[in-house]
Amino acid sequence: MSTAGAGTGPNASGTPRNGLGGPGRAPAGRPAKPKSAGAIAVVVLILLAITLWAGLGIRVDLAAIARNWSNAVANIIQLTQPDYGFIPKTFPALLETLQMAVIATAIGAAVSLPLAFLASRATNPHTPLLRVVRFVMNLVRSVPDILYAAILVAVVGVGALSGIMALVMFNIGIIVKLVSEALDGEDAGAQEAALAAGASWFKADRAAMLPQILPTFASQTLYTFEINIRASTVIGLVGAGGLGVLIDNVRNFFRYHELSMIIFEILIMVVVLEMFSAWLRKRLV
Amino acid sequence: MAATRGPGAESPSAADIRFNNVSVRYPNGFTGLTDVTLSIPAGQMVGIIGLSGAGKSTLVRTINGLVPISSGDITVGDYTLAPGRRQLRGRALRDLRSDVGMVFQSFNLAKRTTVINNVLMGRLHHTPAWRSLLAAWEKDDVELAMQALERVEIVSKAYEKASSLSGGQQQRVAIARTLAQQPKVILADEPVASLDPPTSHVVMRDLQRINAELGITVVVNLHFLDLARRYCDRLIGLRSGTVVFDGPGAEADEKVFENIYGRSLTAEDVLEAKAEL
Ligand SMILES: Nc1ncnc2c1ncn2[C@@H]1O[C@H](COP(=O)(O)OP(=O)(O)OP(=O)(O)O)[C@@H](O)[C@H]1O
Ligand SMILES: [Mg+2]
């Protein structure tokens, strides 16, 4: 930092040079720099306070880790020795997880595309309808996937169907949000031209906005597919089908060799599918 | 050439445009046009000139209802654009707009789709919603779009992505899109402002040819005076939202320009001077 005198500090004589002025006073004709330092400090303080409150409130019991240590070591050792003989028995559940993810992604994407157009100001000029759609979508998104699964298991019953329905809700929340935001940021020039040529909003959106947004839509759909693979194992824990059900079973009987086999399989499946999806996305965009 | 049937050739009755004491007040209170009274007979090629902010875009955008007017009225053929509650809307507004094509400074193409798909947007008004949804275009409409591309000599690019075209080519696709509408009027808002000088002349000649051969009225905002004088039958000078000149290009001498621009001409105001730089 040897740029002394370049306007970064007071110069030797102490008199501000012409045009540079004192701090906070802008030369004639130029706007004053907006003051934001104070606001930032307040935000940082609030965030600090919230973090402290959260930490104190939850009363982390570090001692418990030490107390359970011997037990934990035994379990961890079991987990490092997956039971390969268990593999064939996992196949039906593995397949079900995959099928759930594929079906849920397809249905979720199909429902999301028209909803995304209704949820973007750029493509929906009807303000009351826009507000309603956005409000409902916020509700849909605020419910966690595992909660959807728990509710649907109670309503529809144990099995893959409730799992698929839970994932569909979860997917709609994500895809509509991401695609409608992409629509908001999309260049509306061609849509304006279509409207100026006498097209209705529906036709203008279809002809001018849809082709622009398709790569984003495809890429977000693949992204939710990746999430679905992971999510479908978790929602199984509450009985909504797939590998999660199996995990719940072996865990309840402390069969850690088998549990570790399932975890290992999930790991491989997720990595392979994410690689495939990333490869596909690169080709789409 | 004039005898060949093509898009626009069978446009039934040509449309005169009349402004009667038209004012435009933007929602923020700014007055874009003040008491404009004009008559543009069908088939004329009119250039609108004026400084940046004079109201050129506002004027052409009132003709297809993209900018609503606040007083007076505008008639375009059988349609009347009025302020407030009597505003043209819905079906009637879309009917009017299908008779009026628009060319934009930044081309306004859907860049990720093909040239022909962009031109077909000019047929959307006549296409049922289910056909637009499925992109199941009628054969006649595709034929019309192809003819429009032929007229601007760019039909070889029909199945290429719009983004792969040069600026001048994109603007000709945009002109083809308006031709596919078979319009009575074409509005062009600074159609050559994003193009280099030789390409500007190509695009202006296209507009002039369309005007002469198809009898379509052309209203074009231009930044460069030499272009306006060379290609237009008539010039309208705007200054702060009011008409300060209206007459043939030959009458628009230095003095008139000084009145329109509020200053003497500079090299910035003519295309050829810019080209020589
Ligand atoms: N939507 C709007 N809201 C408020 N004021 C506007 C709006 N659109 C344009 N104006 C103002 O109206 C005036 C005329 O604008 P207009 O775009 O018609 O000018 P122009 O002659 O086309 O200028 P340019 O050569 O820069 O395109 C300008 O002062 C502009 O700031
Ligand atoms: Mg303008």
mmCIF file with all atom_site columns, C-alpha atoms in Angstrom, chain B residues 2 9 11 13 16 43 93 96-97 139 143 147 154 169 214 219-220 223 234 236 260:
data_model
loop_
_atom_site.group_PDB
_atom_site.id
_atom_site.type_symbol
_atom_site.label_atom_id
_atom_site.label_alt_id
_atom_site.label_comp_id
_atom_site.label_asym_id
_atom_site.label_entity_id
_atom_site.label_seq_id
_atom_site.pdbx_PDB_ins_code
_atom_site.Cartn_x
_atom_site.Cartn_y
_atom_site.Cartn_z
_atom_site.occupancy
_atom_site.B_iso_or_equiv
_atom_site.pdbx_formal_charge
_atom_site.auth_seq_id
_atom_site.auth_comp_id
_atom_site.auth_asym_id
_atom_site.auth_atom_id
_atom_site.pdbx_PDB_model_num
ATOM 1  C CA . ALA B 1 2   ? -44.577 -5.584  -57.670 1.00 0.00 ? 2   ALA B CA 1
ATOM 2  C CA . ALA B 1 9   ? -49.967 -8.081  -50.919 1.00 0.00 ? 9   ALA B CA 1
ATOM 3  C CA . SER B 1 11  ? -54.043 -6.539  -47.300 1.00 0.00 ? 11  SER B CA 1
ATOM 4  C CA . SER B 1 13  ? -58.228 -1.804  -47.106 1.00 0.00 ? 13  SER B CA 1
ATOM 5  C CA . ASP B 1 16  ? -54.947 5.844   -42.450 1.00 0.00 ? 16  ASP B CA 1
ATOM 6  C CA . GLY B 1 43  ? -48.950 3.999   -47.942 1.00 0.00 ? 43  GLY B CA 1
ATOM 7  C CA . LEU B 1 93  ? -56.724 -4.375  -29.103 1.00 0.00 ? 93  LEU B CA 1
ATOM 8  C CA . LEU B 1 96  ? -55.653 -3.804  -34.122 1.00 0.00 ? 96  LEU B CA 1
ATOM 9  C CA . ARG B 1 97  ? -52.165 -5.014  -33.232 1.00 0.00 ? 97  ARG B CA 1
ATOM 10 C CA . LYS B 1 139 ? -49.221 -25.133 -43.653 1.00 0.00 ? 139 LYS B CA 1
ATOM 11 C CA . GLU B 1 143 ? -45.679 -20.802 -46.287 1.00 0.00 ? 143 GLU B CA 1
ATOM 12 C CA . GLN B 1 147 ? -42.315 -15.954 -48.242 1.00 0.00 ? 147 GLN B CA 1
ATOM 13 C CA . ILE B 1 154 ? -32.719 -14.513 -45.555 1.00 0.00 ? 154 ILE B CA 1
ATOM 14 C CA . GLN B 1 169 ? -29.699 -10.524 -40.248 1.00 0.00 ? 169 GLN B CA 1
ATOM 15 C CA . LEU B 1 214 ? -46.684 -3.736  -50.730 1.00 0.00 ? 214 LEU B CA 1
ATOM 16 C CA . VAL B 1 219 ? -43.542 4.962   -39.508 1.00 0.00 ? 219 VAL B CA 1
ATOM 17 C CA . VAL B 1 220 ? -39.873 4.903   -38.549 1.00 0.00 ? 220 VAL B CA 1
ATOM 18 C CA . HIS B 1 223 ? -31.608 9.052   -35.070 1.00 0.00 ? 223 HIS B CA 1
ATOM 19 C CA . ARG B 1 234 ? -42.066 12.876  -45.058 1.00 0.00 ? 234 ARG B CA 1
ATOM 20 C CA . ILE B 1 236 ? -41.986 14.757  -38.514 1.00 0.00 ? 236 ILE B CA 1
ATOM 21 C CA . ILE B 1 260 ? -35.898 20.446  -33.834 1.00 0.00 ? 260 ILE B CA 1
#
